[in-house]
Structure formats: C-alpha cells, structure tokens
Coordinates of C-alpha atoms in Angstrom, one line a residue:
Chain A
M1 CA 29.6 -29.0 16.7
S2 CA 29.9 -32.7 15.9
G3 CA 32.0 -31.7 12.9
L4 CA 34.4 -29.7 15.1
I5 CA 34.7 -32.5 17.6
C6 CA 35.5 -35.0 14.8
E7 CA 38.1 -32.6 13.3
E8 CA 39.9 -32.4 16.7
L9 CA 39.8 -36.2 17.0
M10 CA 41.2 -36.7 13.5
D11 CA 44.0 -34.1 14.1
E12 CA 45.1 -36.3 17.0
V13 CA 44.6 -39.7 15.4
L14 CA 45.7 -38.9 11.9
P15 CA 47.4 -35.5 11.7
P16 CA 48.0 -33.9 8.3
S17 CA 51.7 -34.7 8.3
S18 CA 51.2 -38.4 9.2
H19 CA 53.0 -40.9 7.0
L20 CA 49.8 -43.0 7.2
R21 CA 48.1 -40.5 4.9
V22 CA 48.9 -42.4 1.7
D23 CA 47.2 -42.2 -1.7
S24 CA 45.1 -39.2 -0.6
P25 CA 44.0 -37.2 -3.6
R26 CA 44.9 -33.6 -3.8
V27 CA 41.6 -31.9 -2.9
A28 CA 41.2 -28.2 -2.6
L29 CA 38.2 -26.2 -1.6
A30 CA 37.4 -22.5 -2.0
V31 CA 34.7 -19.9 -1.7
V32 CA 34.4 -18.1 -5.0
D33 CA 34.1 -14.3 -5.0
D34 CA 31.6 -13.9 -2.1
Y35 CA 32.1 -13.8 1.7
H36 CA 29.9 -16.6 3.0
M37 CA 32.2 -19.2 4.4
L38 CA 30.0 -21.6 6.4
G39 CA 29.3 -24.0 3.6
K40 CA 32.9 -24.5 2.8
R41 CA 33.7 -24.8 6.6
L42 CA 31.2 -27.6 6.9
V43 CA 32.6 -29.5 3.9
Y44 CA 36.1 -29.0 5.2
S45 CA 34.9 -30.5 8.5
V46 CA 33.3 -33.5 6.8
L47 CA 36.3 -34.2 4.7
R48 CA 38.8 -33.9 7.5
A49 CA 36.6 -36.1 9.7
A50 CA 36.7 -38.7 6.9
G51 CA 40.6 -38.6 6.8
F52 CA 41.1 -36.5 3.7
D53 CA 43.9 -33.9 3.5
V54 CA 42.3 -30.8 2.2
L55 CA 43.8 -27.6 0.9
D56 CA 41.6 -24.7 2.2
Y57 CA 42.0 -21.7 -0.1
G58 CA 39.5 -19.7 1.8
R59 CA 37.9 -16.9 -0.3
V60 CA 39.5 -16.5 -3.7
D61 CA 39.2 -14.3 -6.7
P62 CA 38.2 -16.5 -9.6
D63 CA 41.0 -15.2 -11.7
A64 CA 43.6 -16.4 -9.2
L65 CA 42.4 -19.9 -8.8
P66 CA 43.7 -21.7 -11.9
A67 CA 47.3 -20.8 -11.1
M68 CA 46.8 -21.9 -7.5
V69 CA 45.5 -25.4 -8.4
E70 CA 48.4 -25.9 -10.9
R71 CA 50.9 -24.9 -8.4
D72 CA 49.5 -27.3 -5.8
G73 CA 48.8 -30.2 -8.1
V74 CA 45.1 -30.3 -7.2
N75 CA 43.1 -33.1 -8.7
I76 CA 39.7 -32.3 -7.3
L77 CA 38.3 -28.8 -6.7
L78 CA 35.3 -28.1 -4.5
L79 CA 33.8 -24.6 -4.9
S80 CA 31.2 -22.9 -2.8
A81 CA 29.2 -19.8 -3.4
L82 CA 26.0 -18.4 -1.8
M83 CA 25.4 -15.4 -4.0
L84 CA 24.1 -16.0 -7.6
P85 CA 26.4 -13.5 -9.2
S86 CA 29.4 -15.3 -7.6
V87 CA 28.0 -18.7 -8.9
L88 CA 27.9 -17.3 -12.4
K89 CA 31.6 -16.4 -12.2
I90 CA 32.4 -20.1 -11.8
K91 CA 31.8 -20.7 -15.5
G92 CA 34.8 -18.6 -16.6
L93 CA 36.9 -20.1 -13.8
V94 CA 36.1 -23.7 -14.9
L95 CA 37.0 -22.9 -18.5
A96 CA 40.4 -21.7 -17.4
L97 CA 41.2 -25.0 -15.5
P98 CA 43.1 -27.9 -16.9
E99 CA 40.7 -30.6 -18.1
R100 CA 42.1 -33.2 -15.7
I101 CA 40.7 -31.3 -12.7
K102 CA 37.3 -32.5 -11.5
V103 CA 35.1 -29.7 -10.2
A104 CA 32.2 -30.0 -7.8
V105 CA 30.1 -27.1 -6.6
G106 CA 27.7 -26.4 -3.7
G107 CA 25.8 -23.5 -2.2
A108 CA 22.2 -22.3 -2.0
P109 CA 21.7 -21.2 -5.6
F110 CA 22.5 -24.7 -6.8
R111 CA 19.7 -26.2 -4.6
F112 CA 17.2 -24.0 -6.3
D113 CA 18.1 -24.8 -9.9
D114 CA 19.2 -28.3 -10.8
R115 CA 20.7 -27.2 -14.1
L116 CA 22.8 -24.4 -12.7
Y117 CA 25.9 -26.6 -12.0
L118 CA 25.8 -27.8 -15.6
E119 CA 25.5 -24.2 -16.8
V120 CA 28.7 -23.3 -15.0
G121 CA 30.6 -26.3 -16.3
A122 CA 30.9 -28.3 -13.0
D123 CA 31.2 -32.1 -13.0
A124 CA 29.0 -32.5 -9.9
M125 CA 26.9 -30.7 -7.4
G126 CA 26.4 -31.3 -3.7
R127 CA 23.2 -30.4 -1.8
T128 CA 24.7 -31.0 1.6
A129 CA 28.2 -31.0 3.1
S130 CA 28.2 -34.8 3.4
D131 CA 27.6 -35.1 -0.4
A132 CA 31.2 -34.1 -0.8
L133 CA 32.4 -37.5 0.3
S134 CA 30.3 -39.4 -2.2
I135 CA 31.3 -37.0 -4.9
I136 CA 35.0 -37.4 -4.3
R137 CA 34.7 -41.2 -4.2
A138 CA 32.8 -41.1 -7.5
F139 CA 35.5 -38.9 -9.0
L140 CA 38.2 -41.3 -7.8
G141 CA 36.2 -44.3 -9.1
E142 CA 36.0 -42.6 -12.6
S143 CA 39.8 -42.1 -12.6
S144 CA 40.8 -45.5 -11.5
Chain B
M1 CA -5.5 -5.0 -16.6
T2 CA -8.8 -3.6 -15.2
A3 CA -8.9 -3.6 -11.4
S4 CA -11.8 -2.8 -9.2
M5 CA -9.7 -2.4 -6.0
S6 CA -6.8 -0.2 -5.2
C7 CA -3.5 -2.0 -4.3
A8 CA -4.1 -1.1 -0.7
E9 CA -7.7 -2.5 -0.7
R10 CA -6.5 -5.6 -2.5
V11 CA -3.7 -6.3 0.0
G12 CA -6.1 -5.4 2.9
A13 CA -8.6 -8.0 1.7
A14 CA -5.9 -10.7 1.5
L15 CA -4.6 -9.8 5.0
G16 CA -8.2 -10.3 6.2
H17 CA -8.0 -13.8 4.8
G18 CA -10.6 -13.0 2.2
E19 CA -10.6 -13.0 -1.6
P20 CA -10.0 -9.6 -3.2
D21 CA -10.6 -8.8 -6.9
R22 CA -7.4 -10.6 -7.9
V23 CA -4.4 -12.3 -6.2
P24 CA -2.1 -9.6 -4.9
Y25 CA 1.5 -9.9 -5.9
F26 CA 4.8 -8.5 -4.7
L27 CA 7.6 -8.3 -7.2
T28 CA 10.7 -7.5 -5.0
T29 CA 12.7 -5.7 -7.7
T30 CA 15.0 -4.1 -5.2
M31 CA 17.9 -3.7 -7.7
H32 CA 16.1 -3.5 -11.0
G33 CA 15.1 0.1 -10.1
A34 CA 18.7 1.2 -10.6
R35 CA 18.6 -0.2 -14.2
A36 CA 15.4 1.7 -14.8
V37 CA 16.9 5.1 -13.8
G38 CA 20.2 4.3 -15.5
V39 CA 22.6 4.4 -12.7
S40 CA 25.0 2.0 -10.9
L41 CA 23.8 0.1 -7.9
S42 CA 26.2 1.9 -5.5
E43 CA 25.0 5.3 -6.8
Y44 CA 21.4 4.2 -6.6
F45 CA 21.5 3.1 -3.0
A46 CA 23.4 6.2 -2.0
R47 CA 20.6 8.6 -3.2
P48 CA 17.1 8.2 -1.8
E49 CA 15.5 10.2 -4.6
L50 CA 16.8 7.6 -7.2
V51 CA 15.5 4.7 -5.2
I52 CA 12.1 6.4 -4.9
E53 CA 12.0 7.1 -8.6
G54 CA 13.2 3.5 -9.4
Q55 CA 10.7 1.8 -7.2
V56 CA 7.8 3.9 -8.4
R57 CA 8.8 3.1 -12.0
M58 CA 8.9 -0.6 -11.1
Q59 CA 5.5 -0.6 -9.5
R60 CA 3.9 1.2 -12.5
R61 CA 5.5 -1.1 -15.0
Y62 CA 4.8 -4.4 -13.3
R63 CA 1.7 -3.3 -11.5
S64 CA 2.7 -5.1 -8.3
D65 CA 0.7 -4.3 -5.2
F66 CA 3.3 -2.6 -3.0
L67 CA 6.2 -0.2 -3.0
Y68 CA 9.3 -1.8 -1.6
G69 CA 11.3 0.6 0.6
I70 CA 14.3 -1.7 1.4
L71 CA 17.8 -0.8 0.3
Y72 CA 19.9 -3.8 1.4
A73 CA 20.1 -6.1 4.4
A74 CA 23.6 -5.0 5.4
L75 CA 22.2 -1.5 6.1
E76 CA 21.6 -2.5 9.7
V77 CA 25.3 -3.6 10.2
E78 CA 26.3 -0.3 8.6
A79 CA 24.3 1.4 11.4
F80 CA 26.3 -0.6 13.9
G81 CA 29.5 0.8 12.4
G82 CA 30.2 -2.1 10.0
E83 CA 31.3 -1.9 6.4
V84 CA 29.2 -2.8 3.4
I85 CA 30.6 -4.2 0.2
H86 CA 28.6 -3.0 -2.8
R87 CA 28.8 -4.7 -6.1
E88 CA 27.2 -3.9 -9.5
D89 CA 25.8 -7.4 -10.3
G90 CA 24.0 -8.3 -7.1
P91 CA 23.1 -7.5 -3.6
S92 CA 25.4 -5.6 -1.2
N93 CA 27.1 -7.7 1.5
A94 CA 28.2 -7.0 5.0
G95 CA 32.0 -6.7 5.3
R96 CA 34.3 -7.8 8.1
P97 CA 32.3 -8.8 11.2
I98 CA 31.9 -6.0 13.8
L99 CA 32.0 -8.5 16.6
A100 CA 35.3 -10.2 16.1
E101 CA 35.2 -11.9 19.5
P102 CA 32.2 -12.7 21.8
A103 CA 33.6 -10.4 24.5
A104 CA 32.8 -7.4 22.2
I105 CA 29.2 -8.0 23.0
D106 CA 29.8 -6.9 26.6
S107 CA 30.2 -3.3 25.5
L108 CA 27.8 -3.3 22.5
E109 CA 25.1 -0.7 22.4
P110 CA 22.2 -0.4 19.9
P111 CA 22.8 2.4 17.4
D112 CA 20.6 5.5 17.6
V113 CA 18.3 5.6 14.6
A114 CA 18.0 9.4 14.5
S115 CA 21.8 9.9 14.3
S116 CA 22.5 7.1 11.8
A117 CA 23.1 8.5 8.3
P118 CA 22.4 5.1 6.5
L119 CA 19.2 4.6 8.4
Q120 CA 18.1 8.2 7.7
R121 CA 18.7 7.5 4.0
A122 CA 16.4 4.5 4.2
L123 CA 13.7 6.6 6.1
D124 CA 13.9 9.2 3.4
V125 CA 13.1 6.5 0.8
I126 CA 10.1 5.3 2.8
S127 CA 8.7 8.8 3.4
G128 CA 9.2 9.5 -0.3
L129 CA 7.4 6.3 -1.4
A130 CA 4.6 7.0 1.0
A131 CA 4.1 10.5 -0.5
A132 CA 4.2 9.0 -4.0
S133 CA 1.7 6.4 -3.0
K134 CA -1.0 8.8 -1.7
G135 CA -2.4 5.9 0.3
E136 CA -3.2 3.8 -2.7
V137 CA -0.2 1.4 -2.7
P138 CA 1.2 -0.1 0.5
V139 CA 4.7 0.8 1.4
V140 CA 6.7 -2.0 2.8
G141 CA 9.9 -1.6 4.9
A142 CA 12.0 -4.3 6.4
V143 CA 14.0 -5.2 9.5
V144 CA 16.5 -8.1 10.0
S145 CA 15.4 -10.1 13.1
P146 CA 17.5 -9.8 16.2
F147 CA 18.1 -13.5 15.9
S148 CA 19.4 -13.3 12.3
L149 CA 21.3 -10.1 12.5
P150 CA 24.3 -11.7 14.2
I151 CA 25.2 -13.6 11.0
M152 CA 26.4 -10.2 9.7
Q153 CA 27.6 -9.0 13.1
M154 CA 29.8 -12.1 13.8
G155 CA 29.9 -14.2 10.7
F156 CA 28.1 -17.5 10.4
E157 CA 30.6 -19.7 12.3
G158 CA 31.2 -17.2 15.0
Y159 CA 27.5 -16.8 15.6
L160 CA 26.9 -20.6 15.7
R161 CA 29.7 -21.0 18.3
L162 CA 28.1 -18.2 20.4
L163 CA 24.7 -19.9 20.2
W164 CA 26.0 -23.2 21.3
L165 CA 28.9 -22.3 23.6
D166 CA 28.2 -18.9 25.3
E167 CA 24.5 -18.8 26.3
R168 CA 24.9 -15.6 28.5
R169 CA 26.4 -13.6 25.7
F170 CA 23.9 -14.9 23.2
W171 CA 21.0 -13.5 25.2
D172 CA 22.9 -10.3 25.9
L173 CA 23.3 -9.9 22.1
M174 CA 19.6 -10.6 21.6
A175 CA 18.7 -7.9 24.1
V176 CA 20.8 -5.3 22.2
N177 CA 19.5 -6.4 18.8
E178 CA 15.9 -6.4 20.0
E179 CA 16.2 -2.8 21.2
F180 CA 17.6 -1.8 17.9
C181 CA 15.1 -3.8 15.8
V182 CA 12.1 -2.3 17.6
A183 CA 13.4 1.3 17.3
W184 CA 14.3 0.8 13.7
A185 CA 10.9 -0.9 12.8
N186 CA 8.8 1.8 14.5
A187 CA 10.9 4.6 12.8
Q188 CA 10.0 3.1 9.4
L189 CA 6.3 2.9 10.4
E190 CA 6.4 6.6 11.5
A191 CA 8.1 7.5 8.2
G192 CA 5.1 6.1 6.3
A193 CA 5.7 2.3 6.0
T194 CA 2.4 0.4 6.0
A195 CA 3.9 -2.9 7.1
L196 CA 7.3 -4.4 7.6
G197 CA 9.1 -7.5 6.4
Y198 CA 10.7 -9.3 9.4
F199 CA 13.6 -11.2 7.8
D200 CA 14.6 -14.1 9.9
P201 CA 16.4 -16.8 7.8
V202 CA 18.2 -18.2 10.9
S203 CA 14.9 -19.3 12.3
S204 CA 14.1 -21.3 9.2
T205 CA 14.4 -25.1 9.5
T206 CA 17.1 -24.9 6.8
I207 CA 19.4 -23.5 9.4
T208 CA 18.0 -24.2 12.9
A209 CA 16.3 -27.3 14.2
P210 CA 12.7 -26.7 15.4
A211 CA 13.5 -27.6 19.0
V212 CA 16.3 -25.0 19.1
Y213 CA 14.2 -22.4 17.3
R214 CA 11.5 -22.8 19.9
K215 CA 13.9 -21.8 22.6
T216 CA 15.6 -19.0 20.7
G217 CA 14.3 -17.5 17.5
K218 CA 10.7 -17.9 18.4
V219 CA 11.2 -16.3 21.8
V220 CA 13.0 -13.4 20.2
A221 CA 10.4 -13.0 17.5
S222 CA 7.5 -13.0 20.0
R223 CA 9.1 -10.4 22.2
T224 CA 10.2 -8.2 19.3
L225 CA 7.0 -8.3 17.2
A226 CA 4.9 -7.5 20.3
R227 CA 6.7 -4.1 20.5
I228 CA 6.4 -3.2 16.8
A229 CA 3.5 -0.9 16.2
G230 CA 2.4 -2.3 12.8
P231 CA 1.8 -5.4 10.8
T232 CA 4.7 -7.6 9.9
A233 CA 5.4 -10.4 7.5
T234 CA 8.0 -13.0 8.6
H235 CA 10.3 -14.0 5.8
F236 CA 12.9 -16.7 5.7
A237 CA 14.8 -15.7 2.6
S238 CA 14.2 -19.0 0.8
G239 CA 14.5 -21.0 4.0
R240 CA 12.1 -23.7 4.8
C241 CA 9.5 -23.3 7.6
L242 CA 6.8 -26.0 7.3
P243 CA 7.7 -27.8 10.5
V244 CA 7.4 -24.6 12.6
L245 CA 4.4 -22.9 10.9
D246 CA 2.2 -23.4 14.0
D247 CA 4.9 -21.7 16.1
I248 CA 5.3 -18.8 13.7
A249 CA 1.5 -18.2 13.9
T250 CA 1.9 -17.5 17.6
T251 CA 4.6 -14.9 17.3
G252 CA 2.2 -12.1 16.3
T253 CA 3.2 -11.9 12.7
A254 CA 0.4 -11.6 10.0
M255 CA 2.1 -13.1 7.0
V256 CA 4.8 -15.7 6.2
G257 CA 7.1 -15.7 3.2
V258 CA 7.8 -19.3 2.2
S259 CA 10.4 -21.3 0.2
A260 CA 10.2 -22.6 -3.3
L261 CA 11.5 -25.9 -1.9
E262 CA 8.3 -26.6 0.1
D263 CA 4.8 -27.5 -1.0
L264 CA 2.8 -24.3 -1.3
A265 CA -0.5 -26.1 -1.1
E266 CA 0.4 -27.8 2.1
I267 CA 1.7 -24.6 3.6
K268 CA -1.5 -22.8 2.6
A269 CA -3.7 -25.5 4.2
R270 CA -1.8 -25.2 7.5
C271 CA -1.9 -21.4 7.4
T272 CA -5.5 -20.8 6.5
G273 CA -7.2 -18.4 8.8
K274 CA -3.9 -18.0 10.8
L275 CA -1.2 -16.6 8.5
V276 CA -1.3 -15.0 5.1
V277 CA 1.0 -16.9 2.8
A278 CA 3.4 -15.1 0.5
G279 CA 5.4 -16.9 -2.1
N280 CA 6.9 -18.9 -3.6
L281 CA 8.3 -18.2 -7.1
N282 CA 11.8 -19.5 -7.5
G283 CA 14.0 -16.4 -8.2
I284 CA 17.1 -18.5 -9.2
E285 CA 15.2 -20.5 -11.8
M286 CA 13.3 -17.4 -12.9
R287 CA 16.5 -16.2 -14.6
R288 CA 16.1 -18.8 -17.3
W289 CA 12.3 -19.0 -17.6
T290 CA 10.7 -18.6 -21.0
P291 CA 7.5 -16.5 -21.0
D292 CA 5.5 -19.8 -21.1
E293 CA 7.4 -21.2 -18.1
A294 CA 6.8 -17.9 -16.2
E295 CA 3.1 -18.2 -16.9
A296 CA 3.1 -21.9 -15.9
N297 CA 4.8 -21.2 -12.6
V298 CA 2.5 -18.3 -11.7
K299 CA -0.6 -20.3 -12.6
E300 CA 0.6 -23.3 -10.5
A301 CA 1.3 -21.1 -7.5
I302 CA -2.1 -19.5 -7.8
R303 CA -3.8 -22.9 -8.2
R304 CA -2.1 -24.2 -5.0
A305 CA -2.6 -21.2 -2.7
G306 CA -5.0 -18.7 -4.3
P307 CA -8.4 -20.3 -3.6
G308 CA -10.0 -18.8 -0.5
G309 CA -7.7 -15.7 -0.4
G310 CA -5.2 -15.1 2.3
F311 CA -2.4 -15.4 -0.4
V312 CA 0.1 -13.0 -1.9
L313 CA 2.1 -14.1 -4.9
A314 CA 5.8 -13.3 -4.5
D315 CA 9.2 -14.6 -5.0
N316 CA 10.6 -16.9 -2.4
H317 CA 13.7 -15.0 -1.4
G318 CA 12.4 -11.4 -0.8
E319 CA 14.6 -10.1 -3.6
I320 CA 14.5 -10.9 -7.3
P321 CA 18.0 -11.4 -8.7
L322 CA 19.2 -8.6 -11.1
Q323 CA 19.9 -11.4 -13.6
V324 CA 16.1 -12.0 -14.1
P325 CA 15.2 -10.3 -17.4
E326 CA 12.6 -7.6 -17.4
E327 CA 10.7 -9.6 -20.1
T328 CA 10.3 -12.4 -17.5
L329 CA 8.8 -10.0 -15.0
D330 CA 6.5 -8.7 -17.7
A331 CA 5.4 -12.3 -18.3
I332 CA 4.7 -12.8 -14.6
T333 CA 2.6 -9.6 -14.6
A334 CA 0.6 -10.8 -17.6
A335 CA 0.1 -14.2 -16.0
V336 CA -1.3 -12.7 -12.8
D337 CA -3.7 -10.7 -14.8
R338 CA -4.8 -13.8 -16.8
W339 CA -5.0 -16.4 -14.0
G340 CA -5.3 -14.3 -10.8
R341 CA -8.9 -13.0 -11.0
Y342 CA -11.1 -14.2 -8.2
P343 CA -13.2 -16.3 -7.8
L344 CA -10.5 -18.5 -9.6
D345 CA -13.2 -20.7 -11.2
W346 CA -10.6 -22.2 -13.5
V347 CA -9.0 -24.0 -10.6
D348 CA -12.2 -26.0 -10.0
E349 CA -12.9 -26.4 -13.8
E350 CA -9.4 -27.9 -14.3
V351 CA -10.0 -30.4 -11.5
A352 CA -13.4 -31.4 -12.7

C-alpha cells in the first residue's frame, strides 16, 4: 500500500513525461513465461517511487524479449519469475541479448539457491523489491 | 531397507510425538509419476488411473511413507469455473482470475463437489490410492486454505487490495471459500484420504505480517479446521512460519510443513509436543545435489529435528520439482535408511 501511495505522489511530482527526468537509464522489467506478477509490480512501485522511468513489459515470452529491448534501447533489464521452469528459460534469453545489457533477476527460486542466478547468466540477483535500487545504482556505477 | 513398522504405523507414531522405527519421510513426487508411466503431464492429470499407477510406482521405488493424492493446486479454481494452464515442465497454474472485480464476490457461490468433474477426478485418485494401500500406507489429500485460495481467484495484487481496502467483501469471500474448503476436505476423507495437507502460503510470514495473520488467516484456519473431520498438516509452500508457530498450534492442525529458509532445530524445539514438524529439504537446490550432498542434507535435517520423534522428513515446498533427477531421490531414500533409524544414537555420538 505504501508503494501505491508513493507511485501516485511521484506521478504528480515527477510524471513520466517531465523534462526534469534527465539522464534516466532505460530500465525495463518483465515477468518471464509464468503468470505471477506481484514481484514485478513491487519492483515497479519501488523504482517509480525512486524517480526512475520504467518500461513495464508485463508478462513476456522469452523468445520475444531480445527484439523488444533492442527496439526500446534498454540498458538494464529486470526479470522476475516464480516458477522454476520459467527461471530456467532465462538462460536462453540472456544468451540472446546484446552484451551491453545488464540483467538482474528476482523471484522465489533465486532465494532458495544462491547459484541459480549465475546459472541462468544474470549479472545480479535481488532478494527483495528494494534491492532493485541498489542493483541499478551498482550497474550505473560500473558503466560510468 | 528392513522395517519393523508399516508406513501407517510409522507415521502414526510420529503423529503421537514419539519415535517410530525410523524417521518417516514424504517425497512429494506429484509430477514424477507421469514420467514413470511414460505420459505427458496433461494426459497424466486427466486420467485418474494413470495418477494412481504413477504414485504407487513412486511410493514403491522411493519407499516414502505416504501416497500423495494431490493433482495440482489450481484444481480448486477449476472447480469454481476457472481455467488451468498446464505445462509439460512444471506445475499447472491457474489462468485468468475468476473474480476480475471485487463486486463479483457478491454473487459467488461455493461449487458443489459432487457435480464438479475436476474434483470427482481427484476423488477417484484418492479412492484408488486407498484401495491400493490396503491400510498400510497413509493416503494424503490436500486443500488450499480459504485464506490463500483468493490468490488464484483474484490474482495477488487484486487480493491484497481486497484485504486492505474492502473488509466486508474480504470476509464474504472467506465465508464462501470456507464452505467450499470444508466440503472438499471432507469429501476427500470420505473417499479414503487418511489426512489432508492444508496449504496456506498467504498465512506465512513471508507474505503476511504476524499481526495481520492473527486477525485473518489464523481466524479462518481455526474455523475451517474445526469442521474438517480428519487430521491436517498446515503447509506454507516454502513460506516462513517461525514467528507464528504458537498461533498455528492453536488452530487445530496436527503438523506444520516448514521452510528451508528457517532453522529446523529451532522450529522443532518450539513445536515439541504441540505440532509434528515436516520438512525442510530444499527442492530448488535439490536439482543440483550430488548423491553426497543429498545424503548430507538428509543427515543434517534428521540431526536437527529427528531426536525425540514428532518429525517427518519432507521437502519444504510440498512438491518436488520435475527437474530433480530420480538419482537424487534414490540418494535421499538411501540416506534416510542409513541415518534415520531410531534411536538416532549417531546424533549424540557426533556431539560427544
């Protein structure tokens, strides 16, 4: 609920179209393959509350995502999955992405196996929605 | 493995908070049965005779102490008229929420178990497993708690908005779901289930703060379980529960299924004499365990929770991923045989 309130405040103070949104990295987030959207929703809320513009791709088929991120000039891709079979599909997806794109993952399976995010080729893993902020800042620090 | 007790006797001793001949264990190979009979998951779940054959094969191969009569959690939403999305590499999921808007709750009625084809399919599985068991092996059915079912009925976000913003409709939905849950639970017991898993992940502290749980999920569980005519095991599908164990013990449930993320020894200490502890092998990690790692994890779980009885070794989610190799499950079976014999003298010998 606090996330929803913060989102509404940010829409009023700093709407997506505002000219004050400068130097915002192109961040996209998506749920891969499965239908559990809450984790992505929480991350979206945290990032919007922090002033980031975020492309919300919703639920996507892994095969479609590489073309979408190229089309939109995405620099940072945040992927969420709750089901283990969906998580395992992320590996093929990451291999199909341009190397310049940083990938962070989150979702219950990653909390139960610390090595799973490495197995699927991600650059980072978040345990909670708020980890998304520190991960993005770390990615930006690496690229500056 | 030479056993002096039947599976039913072994589980019964554990439920009495005593030490049986060895640690009972539940391998929830819901989907591996399809592989054993050589069919796709969608065909497997559509035909009760295949599930019966698959689960009997699983129990005989891995010598676990129960027969698992569950098909998939989304079965209950199917009974409400919802769609189920089957896949061949993992569990079936509920499709589009049946309650798109909270106002739909105002006209919602619980489905009739007797006239529901999906539920009758599941009851055929339970009665078939009971016949195959001949009373030697407990048959376990399952229900989704009235408090957790709305995740599939409304979607996560829709349900959380209901919980926080529409108290009247929240309790109206609980009333409908409680009626259904009780009817569905008792139908499974009448069909031959020995006990039921009461799956309630929303009540776990992973999702719901303890103070909120005590006003909602706990109230629902206490009312519902009081009307179910058989023993239940409350399971949080990998969710944490340590802060609310004392509350769970007052709901009328006999057993609690616990998370791999919590300290099994601490949980056992808090539950001794009040709740039987089931857990907490990590099904996600299990996928990459070597045989030695499988043995080490089984041995550690038994060391932490086995002494004194009142413990059932199980995975922490209530369903082992299809990606876990059969060789790993064989290793778990061998490890239980090697390390699970009571009185577990090796635990004291290793400490000394």
